Amino acid sequence: MRRGALPFLLPLLAALATGCGGNENGNGNHAANGNGSSGPELAMTGMAMTEVQPSGVHYRLDADRATYAFAGKIVTATGVTFGLREHAGEVRVTAPTATWDVAGQSAVFPEGCVAEYPGGYSAQVPSAEVDLKQRVLTAPGPATFTGPGFTMTGVDFVWRWRDGKADLRQPKTVIVPAGMPAMKRG
């Protein structure tokens, strides 16, 4: 399957899954998916899914394992790299697990994630939600945000990467002057 073909094949796969009766044990019962509804699901290993919005924005999800629930248009995945192509480059979010609401254009990273932005900016958070329409990462609780020459820790992180803005409550900042070797964390 060529890259990017999956979103276009989803309606066909939904029709096939409904007609085939399908769960893994073949008895025709549909197991409940993670969002509380029931219906056909597609399980995938080594998944690469690209969605191109009418605005030209690209979202890409690479996952070790994933399940697509047709009824809710929800992808639940493990071993995740989520790419959000922007004019300045690609925002990359890596996480152990993620849930992507394709219709709602949001993603949740309940076990935390690392988000990286071109130019050397990154955030490390214990849990996060990404609003794909607004291009905003929100992380309640502790967070670490780094960039060229600084490391900042605090709580309740909000990163509006499209606007080039980040908010962090109770910040503690370490600034490294230009030309100084980077400090080792320890």
mmCIF file of C-alpha atoms in Angstrom:
data_model
loop_
_atom_site.group_PDB
_atom_site.id
_atom_site.type_symbol
_atom_site.label_atom_id
_atom_site.label_comp_id
_atom_site.label_asym_id
_atom_site.label_seq_id
_atom_site.Cartn_x
_atom_site.Cartn_y
_atom_site.Cartn_z
ATOM 1 C CA MET A 1 0.000 0.000 0.000
ATOM 2 C CA ARG A 2 1.441 3.360 -0.931
ATOM 3 C CA ARG A 3 1.932 5.949 1.787
ATOM 4 C CA GLY A 4 -1.085 8.155 2.305
ATOM 5 C CA ALA A 5 -3.488 5.612 0.814
ATOM 6 C CA LEU A 6 -5.020 4.520 4.122
ATOM 7 C CA PRO A 7 -7.343 7.530 4.684
ATOM 8 C CA PHE A 8 -8.796 7.048 1.217
ATOM 9 C CA LEU A 9 -9.301 3.303 1.776
ATOM 10 C CA LEU A 10 -10.993 3.633 5.164
ATOM 11 C CA PRO A 11 -14.576 3.768 3.807
ATOM 12 C CA LEU A 12 -13.900 0.668 1.698
ATOM 13 C CA LEU A 13 -12.323 -1.135 4.648
ATOM 14 C CA ALA A 14 -15.285 -0.169 6.849
ATOM 15 C CA ALA A 15 -17.711 -1.658 4.356
ATOM 16 C CA LEU A 16 -15.648 -4.842 4.112
ATOM 17 C CA ALA A 17 -15.296 -5.154 7.889
ATOM 18 C CA THR A 18 -19.037 -4.718 8.386
ATOM 19 C CA GLY A 19 -19.788 -7.291 5.736
ATOM 20 C CA CYS A 20 -17.223 -9.803 6.974
ATOM 21 C CA GLY A 21 -18.417 -9.850 10.559
ATOM 22 C CA GLY A 22 -15.100 -9.341 11.952
ATOM 23 C CA ASN A 23 -13.149 -9.750 15.009
ATOM 24 C CA GLU A 24 -10.058 -11.890 15.418
ATOM 25 C CA ASN A 25 -11.878 -15.039 16.570
ATOM 26 C CA GLY A 26 -14.276 -14.899 13.632
ATOM 27 C CA ASN A 27 -17.490 -15.332 15.607
ATOM 28 C CA GLY A 28 -19.094 -12.170 14.229
ATOM 29 C CA ASN A 29 -19.146 -10.319 17.572
ATOM 30 C CA HIS A 30 -17.637 -6.864 17.514
ATOM 31 C CA ALA A 31 -15.506 -6.063 20.527
ATOM 32 C CA ALA A 32 -15.978 -2.687 22.186
ATOM 33 C CA ASN A 33 -13.279 -0.228 21.244
ATOM 34 C CA GLY A 34 -11.492 2.140 23.586
ATOM 35 C CA ASN A 35 -13.980 4.978 23.168
ATOM 36 C CA GLY A 36 -16.987 3.075 24.532
ATOM 37 C CA SER A 37 -18.740 2.252 21.261
ATOM 38 C CA SER A 38 -18.810 -1.019 19.420
ATOM 39 C CA GLY A 39 -18.237 -1.823 15.811
ATOM 40 C CA PRO A 40 -15.629 -3.007 13.370
ATOM 41 C CA GLU A 41 -11.972 -2.287 14.001
ATOM 42 C CA LEU A 42 -8.870 -2.657 11.881
ATOM 43 C CA ALA A 43 -5.723 -3.847 13.704
ATOM 44 C CA MET A 44 -2.402 -2.895 12.110
ATOM 45 C CA THR A 45 1.256 -3.616 12.794
ATOM 46 C CA GLY A 46 3.986 -1.284 11.540
ATOM 47 C CA MET A 47 1.455 1.354 10.533
ATOM 48 C CA ALA A 48 2.201 4.545 8.586
ATOM 49 C CA MET A 49 -0.823 6.789 8.038
ATOM 50 C CA THR A 50 -0.794 10.236 6.409
ATOM 51 C CA GLU A 51 -3.783 12.560 6.374
ATOM 52 C CA VAL A 52 -3.801 15.568 4.071
ATOM 53 C CA GLN A 53 -6.282 18.272 5.057
ATOM 54 C CA PRO A 54 -7.995 20.449 2.420
ATOM 55 C CA SER A 55 -5.878 23.340 3.762
ATOM 56 C CA GLY A 56 -2.756 21.438 2.693
ATOM 57 C CA VAL A 57 -1.668 20.550 6.241
ATOM 58 C CA HIS A 58 -0.240 17.031 6.608
ATOM 59 C CA TYR A 59 -0.529 14.814 9.690
ATOM 60 C CA ARG A 60 1.463 11.598 9.811
ATOM 61 C CA LEU A 61 1.197 8.801 12.339
ATOM 62 C CA ASP A 62 3.794 6.028 12.474
ATOM 63 C CA ALA A 63 3.124 3.321 15.049
ATOM 64 C CA ASP A 64 4.428 -0.087 16.023
ATOM 65 C CA ARG A 65 0.820 -1.243 16.533
ATOM 66 C CA ALA A 66 -2.480 0.524 15.993
ATOM 67 C CA THR A 67 -6.208 -0.092 15.937
ATOM 68 C CA TYR A 68 -8.632 1.985 13.897
ATOM 69 C CA ALA A 69 -12.214 1.999 15.243
ATOM 70 C CA PHE A 70 -14.465 2.782 12.298
ATOM 71 C CA ALA A 71 -17.516 3.878 14.324
ATOM 72 C CA GLY A 72 -15.676 6.635 16.192
ATOM 73 C CA LYS A 73 -12.910 7.301 13.637
ATOM 74 C CA ILE A 74 -10.392 6.766 16.440
ATOM 75 C CA VAL A 75 -6.849 5.424 16.068
ATOM 76 C CA THR A 76 -5.324 3.952 19.243
ATOM 77 C CA ALA A 77 -1.603 3.253 18.886
ATOM 78 C CA THR A 78 1.610 2.215 20.660
ATOM 79 C CA GLY A 79 5.206 3.066 19.767
ATOM 80 C CA VAL A 80 4.103 6.347 18.240
ATOM 81 C CA THR A 81 5.723 9.079 16.167
ATOM 82 C CA PHE A 82 3.261 11.779 15.165
ATOM 83 C CA GLY A 83 4.355 14.334 12.569
ATOM 84 C CA LEU A 84 2.695 17.686 11.954
ATOM 85 C CA ARG A 85 4.085 19.395 8.871
ATOM 86 C CA GLU A 86 4.348 23.165 9.213
ATOM 87 C CA HIS A 87 5.894 25.920 7.071
ATOM 88 C CA ALA A 88 8.965 26.018 9.337
ATOM 89 C CA GLY A 89 9.351 22.235 9.202
ATOM 90 C CA GLU A 90 7.823 19.278 10.980
ATOM 91 C CA VAL A 91 6.720 19.137 14.597
ATOM 92 C CA ARG A 92 7.498 15.574 15.775
ATOM 93 C CA VAL A 93 5.804 14.057 18.786
ATOM 94 C CA THR A 94 7.078 10.702 20.054
ATOM 95 C CA ALA A 95 5.217 8.756 22.723
ATOM 96 C CA PRO A 96 4.672 5.249 24.075
ATOM 97 C CA THR A 97 0.905 5.502 23.381
ATOM 98 C CA ALA A 98 -1.516 7.838 21.629
ATOM 99 C CA THR A 99 -5.157 8.147 20.694
ATOM 100 C CA TRP A 100 -5.933 10.146 17.541
ATOM 101 C CA ASP A 101 -9.494 11.363 17.007
ATOM 102 C CA VAL A 102 -9.382 11.687 13.231
ATOM 103 C CA ALA A 103 -12.767 13.430 12.911
ATOM 104 C CA GLY A 104 -12.189 15.715 15.907
ATOM 105 C CA GLN A 105 -8.632 16.543 14.819
ATOM 106 C CA SER A 106 -7.063 15.955 18.215
ATOM 107 C CA ALA A 107 -4.542 13.555 19.702
ATOM 108 C CA VAL A 108 -4.001 12.523 23.324
ATOM 109 C CA PHE A 109 -0.718 11.191 24.753
ATOM 110 C CA PRO A 110 -1.718 9.777 28.161
ATOM 111 C CA GLU A 111 1.725 8.342 28.995
ATOM 112 C CA GLY A 112 3.610 11.491 28.072
ATOM 113 C CA CYS A 113 5.525 12.578 25.024
ATOM 114 C CA VAL A 114 8.450 14.528 23.659
ATOM 115 C CA ALA A 115 7.561 17.205 21.100
ATOM 116 C CA GLU A 116 10.318 18.655 18.899
ATOM 117 C CA TYR A 117 10.127 21.727 16.688
ATOM 118 C CA PRO A 118 12.642 22.884 14.036
ATOM 119 C CA GLY A 119 15.360 25.152 15.390
ATOM 120 C CA GLY A 120 16.159 23.088 18.470
ATOM 121 C CA TYR A 121 12.977 23.539 20.541
ATOM 122 C CA SER A 122 11.472 20.636 22.446
ATOM 123 C CA ALA A 123 9.052 19.862 25.259
ATOM 124 C CA GLN A 124 8.963 16.830 27.512
ATOM 125 C CA VAL A 125 5.694 16.238 29.391
ATOM 126 C CA PRO A 126 4.109 13.374 31.385
ATOM 127 C CA SER A 127 0.797 13.670 29.469
ATOM 128 C CA ALA A 128 -0.495 15.932 26.719
ATOM 129 C CA GLU A 129 -3.252 16.723 24.265
ATOM 130 C CA VAL A 130 -2.750 18.217 20.813
ATOM 131 C CA ASP A 131 -5.437 20.274 19.091
ATOM 132 C CA LEU A 132 -4.546 19.810 15.437
ATOM 133 C CA LYS A 133 -6.831 22.593 14.168
ATOM 134 C CA GLN A 134 -5.280 25.214 16.437
ATOM 135 C CA ARG A 135 -1.744 23.680 16.432
ATOM 136 C CA VAL A 136 -1.580 23.720 20.234
ATOM 137 C CA LEU A 137 -0.037 21.212 22.644
ATOM 138 C CA THR A 138 -1.488 21.384 26.175
ATOM 139 C CA ALA A 139 0.122 19.538 29.082
ATOM 140 C CA PRO A 140 -1.251 19.777 32.613
ATOM 141 C CA GLY A 141 1.275 19.135 35.353
ATOM 142 C CA PRO A 142 5.065 19.307 35.192
ATOM 143 C CA ALA A 143 6.851 20.120 31.943
ATOM 144 C CA THR A 144 10.322 20.808 30.592
ATOM 145 C CA PHE A 145 10.782 23.116 27.606
ATOM 146 C CA THR A 146 14.168 23.616 25.963
ATOM 147 C CA GLY A 147 15.493 25.716 23.136
ATOM 148 C CA PRO A 148 18.755 27.191 21.927
ATOM 149 C CA GLY A 149 20.463 28.443 25.086
ATOM 150 C CA PHE A 150 17.750 27.734 27.669
ATOM 151 C CA THR A 151 16.015 25.046 29.683
ATOM 152 C CA MET A 152 12.767 25.862 31.439
ATOM 153 C CA THR A 153 10.744 23.742 33.875
ATOM 154 C CA GLY A 154 7.326 24.483 35.326
ATOM 155 C CA VAL A 155 3.702 23.354 35.201
ATOM 156 C CA ASP A 156 0.665 23.671 32.943
ATOM 157 C CA PHE A 157 2.489 24.004 29.636
ATOM 158 C CA VAL A 158 0.712 25.367 26.539
ATOM 159 C CA TRP A 159 2.689 25.485 23.275
ATOM 160 C CA ARG A 160 1.174 27.319 20.291
ATOM 161 C CA TRP A 161 3.850 26.331 17.808
ATOM 162 C CA ARG A 162 2.128 27.950 14.797
ATOM 163 C CA ASP A 163 2.302 31.311 16.618
ATOM 164 C CA GLY A 164 5.771 30.677 18.074
ATOM 165 C CA LYS A 165 4.473 31.061 21.648
ATOM 166 C CA ALA A 166 4.683 28.948 24.781
ATOM 167 C CA ASP A 167 3.163 29.481 28.235
ATOM 168 C CA LEU A 168 4.438 27.817 31.396
ATOM 169 C CA ARG A 169 3.312 28.467 34.956
ATOM 170 C CA GLN A 170 5.818 28.632 37.834
ATOM 171 C CA PRO A 171 8.804 28.650 35.471
ATOM 172 C CA LYS A 172 12.351 27.998 36.583
ATOM 173 C CA THR A 173 14.822 28.815 33.838
ATOM 174 C CA VAL A 174 18.453 28.015 33.184
ATOM 175 C CA ILE A 175 19.987 30.239 30.504
ATOM 176 C CA VAL A 176 23.221 29.173 28.854
ATOM 177 C CA PRO A 177 25.099 32.103 27.248
ATOM 178 C CA ALA A 178 26.106 31.702 23.614
ATOM 179 C CA GLY A 179 29.457 29.988 23.202
ATOM 180 C CA MET A 180 29.204 28.125 26.529
ATOM 181 C CA PRO A 181 29.186 24.331 26.410
ATOM 182 C CA ALA A 182 25.767 22.836 27.116
ATOM 183 C CA MET A 183 25.152 21.767 30.708
ATOM 184 C CA LYS A 184 24.788 18.098 31.416
ATOM 185 C CA ARG A 185 21.574 17.133 33.110
ATOM 186 C CA GLY A 186 22.027 15.001 36.107
#
